[in-house]
GROMACS .gro file of C-alpha atoms in nm:
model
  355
    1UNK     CA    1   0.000   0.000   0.000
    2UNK     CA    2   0.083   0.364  -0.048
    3UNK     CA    3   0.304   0.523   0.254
    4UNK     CA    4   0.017   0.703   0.368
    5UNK     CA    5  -0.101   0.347   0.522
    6UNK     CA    6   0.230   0.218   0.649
    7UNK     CA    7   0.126   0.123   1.023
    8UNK     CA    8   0.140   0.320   1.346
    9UNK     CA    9   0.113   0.145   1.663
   10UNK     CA   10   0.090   0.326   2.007
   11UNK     CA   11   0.317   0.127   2.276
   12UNK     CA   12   0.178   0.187   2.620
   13UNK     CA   13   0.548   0.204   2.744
   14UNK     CA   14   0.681   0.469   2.515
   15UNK     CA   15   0.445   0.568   2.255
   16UNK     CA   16   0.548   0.580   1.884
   17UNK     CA   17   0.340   0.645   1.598
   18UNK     CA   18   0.319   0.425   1.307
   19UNK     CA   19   0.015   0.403   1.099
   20UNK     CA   20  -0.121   0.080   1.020
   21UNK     CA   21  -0.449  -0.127   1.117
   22UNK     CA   22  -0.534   0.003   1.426
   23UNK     CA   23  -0.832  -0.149   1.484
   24UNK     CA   24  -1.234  -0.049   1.598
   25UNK     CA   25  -1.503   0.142   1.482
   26UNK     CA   26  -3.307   1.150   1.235
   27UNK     CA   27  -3.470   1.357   1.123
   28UNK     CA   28  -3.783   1.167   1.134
   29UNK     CA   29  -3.947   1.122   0.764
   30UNK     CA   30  -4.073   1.443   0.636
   31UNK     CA   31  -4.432   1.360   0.525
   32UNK     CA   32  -4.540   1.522   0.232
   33UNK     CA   33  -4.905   1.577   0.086
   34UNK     CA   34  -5.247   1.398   0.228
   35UNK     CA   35  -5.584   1.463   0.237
   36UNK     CA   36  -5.704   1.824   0.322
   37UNK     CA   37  -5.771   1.972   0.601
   38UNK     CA   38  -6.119   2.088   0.741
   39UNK     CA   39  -6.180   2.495   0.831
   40UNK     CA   40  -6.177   2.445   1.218
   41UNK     CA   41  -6.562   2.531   1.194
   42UNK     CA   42  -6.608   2.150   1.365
   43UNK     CA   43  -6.441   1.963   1.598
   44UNK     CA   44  -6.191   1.715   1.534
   45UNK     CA   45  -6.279   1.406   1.445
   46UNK     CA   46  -6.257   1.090   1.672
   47UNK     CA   47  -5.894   0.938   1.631
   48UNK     CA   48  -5.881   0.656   1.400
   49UNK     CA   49  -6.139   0.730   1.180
   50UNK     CA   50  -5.950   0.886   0.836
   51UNK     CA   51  -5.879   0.614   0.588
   52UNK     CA   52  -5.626   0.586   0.329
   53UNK     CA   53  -5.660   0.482   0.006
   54UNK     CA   54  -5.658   0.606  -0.366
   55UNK     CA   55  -5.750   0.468  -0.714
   56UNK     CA   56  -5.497   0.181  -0.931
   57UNK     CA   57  -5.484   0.195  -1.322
   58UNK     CA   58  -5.327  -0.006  -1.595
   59UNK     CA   59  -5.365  -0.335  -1.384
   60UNK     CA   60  -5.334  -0.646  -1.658
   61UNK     CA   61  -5.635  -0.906  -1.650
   62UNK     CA   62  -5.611  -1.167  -1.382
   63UNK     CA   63  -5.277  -0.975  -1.241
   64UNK     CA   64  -5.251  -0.840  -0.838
   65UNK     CA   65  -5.072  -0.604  -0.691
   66UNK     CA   66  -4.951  -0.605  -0.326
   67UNK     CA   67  -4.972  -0.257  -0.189
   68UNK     CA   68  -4.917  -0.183   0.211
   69UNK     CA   69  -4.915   0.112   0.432
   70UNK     CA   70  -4.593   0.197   0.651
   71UNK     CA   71  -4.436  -0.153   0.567
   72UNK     CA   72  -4.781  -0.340   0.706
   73UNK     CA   73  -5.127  -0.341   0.664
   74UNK     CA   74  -5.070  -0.588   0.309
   75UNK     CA   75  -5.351  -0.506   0.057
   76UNK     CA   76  -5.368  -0.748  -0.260
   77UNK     CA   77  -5.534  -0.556  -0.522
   78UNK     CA   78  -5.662  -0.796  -0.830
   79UNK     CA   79  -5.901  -0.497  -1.016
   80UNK     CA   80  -5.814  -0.151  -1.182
   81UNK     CA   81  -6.029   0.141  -0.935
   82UNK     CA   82  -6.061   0.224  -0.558
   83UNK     CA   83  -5.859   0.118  -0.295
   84UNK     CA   84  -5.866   0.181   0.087
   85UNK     CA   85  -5.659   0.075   0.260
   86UNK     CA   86  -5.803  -0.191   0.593
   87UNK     CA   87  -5.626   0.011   0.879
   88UNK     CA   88  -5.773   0.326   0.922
   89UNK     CA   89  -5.477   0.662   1.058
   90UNK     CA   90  -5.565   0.883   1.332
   91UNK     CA   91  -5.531   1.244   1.299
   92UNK     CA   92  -5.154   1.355   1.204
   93UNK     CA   93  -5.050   1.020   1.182
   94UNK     CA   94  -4.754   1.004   0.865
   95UNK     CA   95  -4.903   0.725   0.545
   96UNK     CA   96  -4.640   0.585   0.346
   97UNK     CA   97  -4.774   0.422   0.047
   98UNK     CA   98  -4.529   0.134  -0.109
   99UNK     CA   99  -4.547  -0.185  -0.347
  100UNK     CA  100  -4.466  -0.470  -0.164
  101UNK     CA  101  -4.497  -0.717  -0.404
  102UNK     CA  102  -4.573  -0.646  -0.837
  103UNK     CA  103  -4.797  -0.840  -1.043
  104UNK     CA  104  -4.681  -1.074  -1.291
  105UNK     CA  105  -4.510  -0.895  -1.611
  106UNK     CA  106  -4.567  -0.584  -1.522
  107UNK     CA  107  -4.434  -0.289  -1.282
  108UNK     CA  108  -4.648  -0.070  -1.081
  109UNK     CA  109  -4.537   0.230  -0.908
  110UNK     CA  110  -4.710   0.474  -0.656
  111UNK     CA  111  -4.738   0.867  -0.659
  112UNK     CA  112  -4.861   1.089  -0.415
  113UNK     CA  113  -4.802   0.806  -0.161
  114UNK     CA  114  -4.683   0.978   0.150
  115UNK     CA  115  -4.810   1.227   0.398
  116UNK     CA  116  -5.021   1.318   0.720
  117UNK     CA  117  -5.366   1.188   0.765
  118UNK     CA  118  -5.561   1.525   0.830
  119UNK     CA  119  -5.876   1.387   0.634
  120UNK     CA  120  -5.968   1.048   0.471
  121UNK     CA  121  -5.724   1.019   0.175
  122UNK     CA  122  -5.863   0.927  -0.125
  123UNK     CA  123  -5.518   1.050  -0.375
  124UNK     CA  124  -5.252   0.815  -0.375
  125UNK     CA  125  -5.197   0.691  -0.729
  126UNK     CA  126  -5.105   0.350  -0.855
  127UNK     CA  127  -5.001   0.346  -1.232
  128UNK     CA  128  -4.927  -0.003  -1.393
  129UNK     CA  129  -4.739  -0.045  -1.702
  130UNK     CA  130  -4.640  -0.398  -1.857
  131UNK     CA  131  -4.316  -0.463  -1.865
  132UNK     CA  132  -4.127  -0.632  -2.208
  133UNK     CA  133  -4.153  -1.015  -2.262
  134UNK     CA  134  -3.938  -1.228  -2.036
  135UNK     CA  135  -3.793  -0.928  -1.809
  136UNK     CA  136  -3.865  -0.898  -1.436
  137UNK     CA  137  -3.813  -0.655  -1.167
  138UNK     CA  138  -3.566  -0.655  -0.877
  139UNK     CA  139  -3.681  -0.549  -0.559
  140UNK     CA  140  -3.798  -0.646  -0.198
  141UNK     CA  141  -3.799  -0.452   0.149
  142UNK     CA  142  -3.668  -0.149   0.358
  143UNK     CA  143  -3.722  -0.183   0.747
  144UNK     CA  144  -3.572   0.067   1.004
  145UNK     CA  145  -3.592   0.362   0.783
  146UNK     CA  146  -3.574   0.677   0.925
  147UNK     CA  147  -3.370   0.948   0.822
  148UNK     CA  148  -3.418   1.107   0.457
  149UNK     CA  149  -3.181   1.046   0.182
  150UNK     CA  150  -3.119   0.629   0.106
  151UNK     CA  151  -3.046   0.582  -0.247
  152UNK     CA  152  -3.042   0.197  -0.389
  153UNK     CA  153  -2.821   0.092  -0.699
  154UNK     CA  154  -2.882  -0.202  -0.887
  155UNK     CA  155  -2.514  -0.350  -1.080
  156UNK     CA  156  -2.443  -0.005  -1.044
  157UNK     CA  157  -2.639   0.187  -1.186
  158UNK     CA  158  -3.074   0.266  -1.171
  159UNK     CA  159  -3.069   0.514  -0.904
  160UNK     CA  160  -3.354   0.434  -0.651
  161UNK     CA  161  -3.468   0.684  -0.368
  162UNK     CA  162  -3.612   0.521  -0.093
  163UNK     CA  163  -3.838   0.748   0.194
  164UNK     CA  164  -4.065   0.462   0.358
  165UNK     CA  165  -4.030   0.149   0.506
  166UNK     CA  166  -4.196  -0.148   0.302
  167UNK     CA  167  -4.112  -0.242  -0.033
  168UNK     CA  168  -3.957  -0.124  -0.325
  169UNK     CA  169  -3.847  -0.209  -0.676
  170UNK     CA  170  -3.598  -0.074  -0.941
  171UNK     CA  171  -3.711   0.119  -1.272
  172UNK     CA  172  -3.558  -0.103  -1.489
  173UNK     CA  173  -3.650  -0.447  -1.554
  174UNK     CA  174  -3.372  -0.726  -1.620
  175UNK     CA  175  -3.434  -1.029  -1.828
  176UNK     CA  176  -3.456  -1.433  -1.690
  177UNK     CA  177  -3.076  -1.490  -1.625
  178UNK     CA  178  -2.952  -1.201  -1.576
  179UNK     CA  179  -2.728  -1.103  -1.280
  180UNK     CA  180  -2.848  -0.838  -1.054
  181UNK     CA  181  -2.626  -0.658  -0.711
  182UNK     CA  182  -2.807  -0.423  -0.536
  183UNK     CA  183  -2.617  -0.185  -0.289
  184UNK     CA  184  -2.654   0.140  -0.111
  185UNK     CA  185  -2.560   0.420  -0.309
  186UNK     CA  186  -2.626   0.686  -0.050
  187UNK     CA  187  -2.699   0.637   0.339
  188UNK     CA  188  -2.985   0.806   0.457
  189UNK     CA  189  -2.905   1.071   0.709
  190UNK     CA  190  -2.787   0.969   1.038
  191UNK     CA  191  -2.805   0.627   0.987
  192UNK     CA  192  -2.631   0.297   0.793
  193UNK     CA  193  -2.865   0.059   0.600
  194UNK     CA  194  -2.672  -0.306   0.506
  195UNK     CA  195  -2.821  -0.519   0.224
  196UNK     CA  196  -2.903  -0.867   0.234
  197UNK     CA  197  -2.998  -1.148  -0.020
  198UNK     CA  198  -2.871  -0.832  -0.277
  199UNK     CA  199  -2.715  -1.037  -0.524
  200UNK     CA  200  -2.806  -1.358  -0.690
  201UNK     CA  201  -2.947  -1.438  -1.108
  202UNK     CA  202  -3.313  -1.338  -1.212
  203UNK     CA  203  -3.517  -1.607  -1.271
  204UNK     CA  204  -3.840  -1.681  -1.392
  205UNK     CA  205  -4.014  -1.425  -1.169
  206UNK     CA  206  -3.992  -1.089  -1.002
  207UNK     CA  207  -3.701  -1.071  -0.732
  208UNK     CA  208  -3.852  -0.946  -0.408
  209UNK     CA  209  -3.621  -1.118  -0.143
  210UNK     CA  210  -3.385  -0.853  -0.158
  211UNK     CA  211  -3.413  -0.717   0.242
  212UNK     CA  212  -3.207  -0.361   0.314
  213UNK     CA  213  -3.221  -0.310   0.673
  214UNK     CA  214  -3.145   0.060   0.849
  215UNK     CA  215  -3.037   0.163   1.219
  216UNK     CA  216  -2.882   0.439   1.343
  217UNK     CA  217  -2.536   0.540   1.245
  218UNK     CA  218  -2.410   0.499   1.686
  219UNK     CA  219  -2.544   0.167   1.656
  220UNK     CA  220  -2.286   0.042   1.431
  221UNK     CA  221  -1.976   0.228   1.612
  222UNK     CA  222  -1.818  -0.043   1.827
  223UNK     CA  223  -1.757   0.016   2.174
  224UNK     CA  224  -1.581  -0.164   2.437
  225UNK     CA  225  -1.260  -0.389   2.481
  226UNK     CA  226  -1.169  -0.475   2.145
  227UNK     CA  227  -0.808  -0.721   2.100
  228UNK     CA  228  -0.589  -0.730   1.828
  229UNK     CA  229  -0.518  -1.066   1.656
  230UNK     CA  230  -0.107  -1.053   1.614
  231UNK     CA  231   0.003  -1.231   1.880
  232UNK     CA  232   0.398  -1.112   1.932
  233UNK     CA  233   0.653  -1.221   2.239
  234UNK     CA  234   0.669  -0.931   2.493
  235UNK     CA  235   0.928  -1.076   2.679
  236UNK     CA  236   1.053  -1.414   2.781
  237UNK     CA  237   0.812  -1.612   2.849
  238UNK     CA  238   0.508  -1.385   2.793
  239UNK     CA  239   0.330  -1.311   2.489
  240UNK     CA  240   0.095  -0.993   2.379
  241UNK     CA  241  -0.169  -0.880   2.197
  242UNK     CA  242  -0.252  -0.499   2.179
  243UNK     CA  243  -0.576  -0.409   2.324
  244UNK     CA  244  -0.867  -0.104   2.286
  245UNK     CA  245  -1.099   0.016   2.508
  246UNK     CA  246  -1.340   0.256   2.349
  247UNK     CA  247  -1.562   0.512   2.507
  248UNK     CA  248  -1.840   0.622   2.297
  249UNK     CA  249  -1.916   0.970   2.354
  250UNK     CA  250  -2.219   1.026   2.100
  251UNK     CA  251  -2.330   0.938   1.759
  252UNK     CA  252  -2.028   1.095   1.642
  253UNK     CA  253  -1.733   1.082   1.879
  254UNK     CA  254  -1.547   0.808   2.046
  255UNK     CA  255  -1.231   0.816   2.275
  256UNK     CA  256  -0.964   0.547   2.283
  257UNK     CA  257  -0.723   0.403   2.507
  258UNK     CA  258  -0.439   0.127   2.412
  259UNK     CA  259  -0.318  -0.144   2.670
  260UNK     CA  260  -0.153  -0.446   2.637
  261UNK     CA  261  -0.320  -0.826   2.712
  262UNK     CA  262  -0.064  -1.062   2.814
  263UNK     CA  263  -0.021  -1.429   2.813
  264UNK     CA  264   0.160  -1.709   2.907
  265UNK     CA  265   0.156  -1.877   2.600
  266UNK     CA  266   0.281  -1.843   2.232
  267UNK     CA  267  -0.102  -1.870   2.076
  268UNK     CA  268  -0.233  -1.605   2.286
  269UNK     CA  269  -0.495  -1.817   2.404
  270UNK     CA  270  -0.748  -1.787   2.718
  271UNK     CA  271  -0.832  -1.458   2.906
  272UNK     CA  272  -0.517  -1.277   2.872
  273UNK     CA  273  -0.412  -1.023   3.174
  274UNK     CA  274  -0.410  -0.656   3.157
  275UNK     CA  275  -0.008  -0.524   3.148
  276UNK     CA  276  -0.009  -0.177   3.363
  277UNK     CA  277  -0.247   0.115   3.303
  278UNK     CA  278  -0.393   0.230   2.955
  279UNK     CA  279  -0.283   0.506   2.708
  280UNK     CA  280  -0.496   0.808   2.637
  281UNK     CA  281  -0.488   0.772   2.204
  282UNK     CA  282  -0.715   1.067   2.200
  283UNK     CA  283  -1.048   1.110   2.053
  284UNK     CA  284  -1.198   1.015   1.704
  285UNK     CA  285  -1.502   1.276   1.603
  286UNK     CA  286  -1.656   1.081   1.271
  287UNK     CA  287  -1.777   1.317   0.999
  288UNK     CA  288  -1.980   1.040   0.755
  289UNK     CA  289  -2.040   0.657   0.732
  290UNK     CA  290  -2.075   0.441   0.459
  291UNK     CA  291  -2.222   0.080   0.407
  292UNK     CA  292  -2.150  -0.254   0.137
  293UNK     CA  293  -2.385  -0.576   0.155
  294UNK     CA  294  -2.104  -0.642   0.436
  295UNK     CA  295  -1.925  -0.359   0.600
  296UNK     CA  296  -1.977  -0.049   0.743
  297UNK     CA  297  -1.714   0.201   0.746
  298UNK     CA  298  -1.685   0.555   0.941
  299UNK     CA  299  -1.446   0.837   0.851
  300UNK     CA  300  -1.270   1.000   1.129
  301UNK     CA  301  -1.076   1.300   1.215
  302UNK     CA  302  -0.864   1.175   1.497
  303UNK     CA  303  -0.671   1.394   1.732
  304UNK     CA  304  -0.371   1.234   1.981
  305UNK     CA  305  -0.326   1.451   2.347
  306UNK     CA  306  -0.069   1.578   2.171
  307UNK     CA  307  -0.263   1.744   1.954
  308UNK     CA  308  -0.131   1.554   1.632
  309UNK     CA  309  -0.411   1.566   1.371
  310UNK     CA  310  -0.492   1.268   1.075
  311UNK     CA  311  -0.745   1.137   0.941
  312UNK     CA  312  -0.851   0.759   0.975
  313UNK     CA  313  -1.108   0.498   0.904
  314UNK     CA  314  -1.266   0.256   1.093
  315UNK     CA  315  -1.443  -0.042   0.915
  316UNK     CA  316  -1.612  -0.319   1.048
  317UNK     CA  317  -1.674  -0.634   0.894
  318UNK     CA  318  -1.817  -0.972   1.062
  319UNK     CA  319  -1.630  -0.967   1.403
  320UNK     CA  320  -1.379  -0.772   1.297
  321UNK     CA  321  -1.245  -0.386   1.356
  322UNK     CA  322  -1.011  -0.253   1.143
  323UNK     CA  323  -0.892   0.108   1.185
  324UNK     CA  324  -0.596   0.240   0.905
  325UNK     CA  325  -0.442   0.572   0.852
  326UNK     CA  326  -0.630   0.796   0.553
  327UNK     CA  327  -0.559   1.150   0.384
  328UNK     CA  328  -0.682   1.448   0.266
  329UNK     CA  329  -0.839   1.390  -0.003
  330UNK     CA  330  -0.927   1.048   0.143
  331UNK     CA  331  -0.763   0.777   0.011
  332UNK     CA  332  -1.064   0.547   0.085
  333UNK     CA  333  -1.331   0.738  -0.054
  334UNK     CA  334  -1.642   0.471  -0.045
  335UNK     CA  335  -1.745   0.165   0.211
  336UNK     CA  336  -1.642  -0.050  -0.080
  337UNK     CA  337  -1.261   0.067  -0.117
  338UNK     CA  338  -1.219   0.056   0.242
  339UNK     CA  339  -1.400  -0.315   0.278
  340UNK     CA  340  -1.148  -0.390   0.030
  341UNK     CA  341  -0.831  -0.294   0.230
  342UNK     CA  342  -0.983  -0.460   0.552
  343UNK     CA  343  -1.015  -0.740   0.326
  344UNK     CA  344  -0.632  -0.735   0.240
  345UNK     CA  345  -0.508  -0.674   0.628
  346UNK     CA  346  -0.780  -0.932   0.818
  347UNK     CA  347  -0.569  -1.213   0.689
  348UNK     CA  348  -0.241  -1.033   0.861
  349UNK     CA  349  -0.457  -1.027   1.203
  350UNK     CA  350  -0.390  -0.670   1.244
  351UNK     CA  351  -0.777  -0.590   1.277
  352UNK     CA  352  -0.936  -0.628   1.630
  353UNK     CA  353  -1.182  -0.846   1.793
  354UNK     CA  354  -1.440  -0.788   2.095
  355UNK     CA  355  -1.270  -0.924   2.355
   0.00000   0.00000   0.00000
């Protein structure tokens, strides 16, 4: 790797520097549109009582369409017209309007779909179009949505916003054998969604196993005793590994402290003992976050007691925690490049564990 990743590891002894693996790691949706609201001239209505519903056109003969309301409520509709929805909103209650599952050959999507129940609503729109011979969509479910701004990619490419929980499908249809790889493009704000069941060969139907899951972006920083794999002789007779102990301080900030776990063996193995008092490595304040099908990554600013200043990036992948020195402009600059490096330095157990 370039010099600007040669390793840096703190000694609890006598500190030096050397970059290298370290180790470690709403708004609420905006609801748009609805049904109208009265003058004030009566009283409000009783809650639960506003339903939600609209009208679906261009449905094929003998076809369905699986619509649902904030990722529930399931309605199969078989018949171009009215729907309502079963589940009736109470007053100021967000709708979210999705496809959950498309009928056969063709692709439906849904306008006017979200907003705030302030009167029965009677506008969302369902618009059906059939698709070309032999091609099917990719698509399946969001859950744990809720900041604004998640973008899906399918091989690449066909853009997909996503603001509601429940499902979803891309634009463009692929044909029976195709390959398809859906990933996040863009997370939504102040969280990390992961994909799973994202890649796999179109068959003889529409896709809709494809499950993206969201939480918040604190929920993926690790925390906690965390032990690096290398085990190295400290001294005759006793072994080491380097350990973390990280302090999460919000969504956004973490301090760090470096020790040293010793052990009697050459394997490392069992509990390991805790070598003299920890080091102060300063604190990491993390500026953005990315996500692949299988990592999450978080770039850092991180500044030593010192006050030394670099930048650095902490990805996590399976069990692992793998921190490595970046730049300005980063030399990582998407989840995917730096899954790929953790990839490269997992096998060299320089990444961490929880201990």
């Amino acid at each position: 790797m370039a010099s600007t990743r040669a390793q840096r590891i703190l000694h609890p002894a006598r500190p030096v520097f050397r970059w290298a693996p370290l180790g470690l790691a709403a708004a609420l949706l905006a609801a748009c549109g609805g049904g109208d609201d009265n003058n004030g001239s009566t009283p409000p209505p009783a809650v639960g009582v506003f339903t939600v519903g609209g009208d679906v056109a261009g449905l094929g003969a003998g076809k369905a369409v699986t619509l649902q309301n904030l990722g529930t409520d399931d309605l199969t509709v078989s018949t171009n017209g009215n729907f309502v929805f079963n589940t009736r909103m109470d007053r100021g209650v967000a709708y979210a309007v999705t496809i959950k599952a498309q009928p056969a050959g063709q692709r439906c999507t849904v306008a006017q779909g979200t907003g705030t129940a302030t009167a029965n609503v009677s506008n969302v729109q369902v618009r059906c179009e059939n698709l070309a011979a032999a091609t099917f969509t990719v698509g399946g479910a969001v859950t744990g949505l809720t900041g604004n701004g998640l973008v899906l990619q399918n091989n690449g490419r066909d853009d997909l916003g996503v603001a509601a929980n429940g499902g979803f499908s891309f634009a463009t249809p692929l044909a029976g054998g195709a390959a398809y790889a859906v990933t996040v493009k863009t997370q939504p704000s102040g969280q990390g969604c992961t994909v799973a069941n994202g890649t796999g060969t179109v068959g003889s139907a529409h896709v809709t196993t494809v499950e993206v899951s969201c939480t918040t972006a604190a929920a993926a920083l690790p925390e906690g005793d965390w032990k690096q794999g290398q085990c190295s002789l400290a001294r005759p007779g006793v072994w080491g590994r380097f350990l973390w102990r990280i302090v999460r301080q919000s969504d956004v900030r973490a301090t760090v402290a470096q020790g040293l776990l010793t052990y009697t063996n050459a394997e490392c193995s069992g509990q390991g003992t805790l070598a003299g008092p920890l080091t102060d490595l300063g604190v990491f304040s993390f500026d953005r976050n990315g996500s692949t099908a299988t990592a999450t990554a978080f770039w850092s600013t991180w500044v030593t007691p010192s006050g030394l200043t670099s930048r650095s990036v902490w990805t996590r992948k399976g069990a692992y925690l793998c921190v490595f020195g970046d730049s300005t402009p980063t030399v990582f600059p998407t989840a995917a490049s730096a899954e790929a490096y953790a990839d490269l330095i997992i096998p060299n157990k320089t990444c961490y564990t929880q201990n």
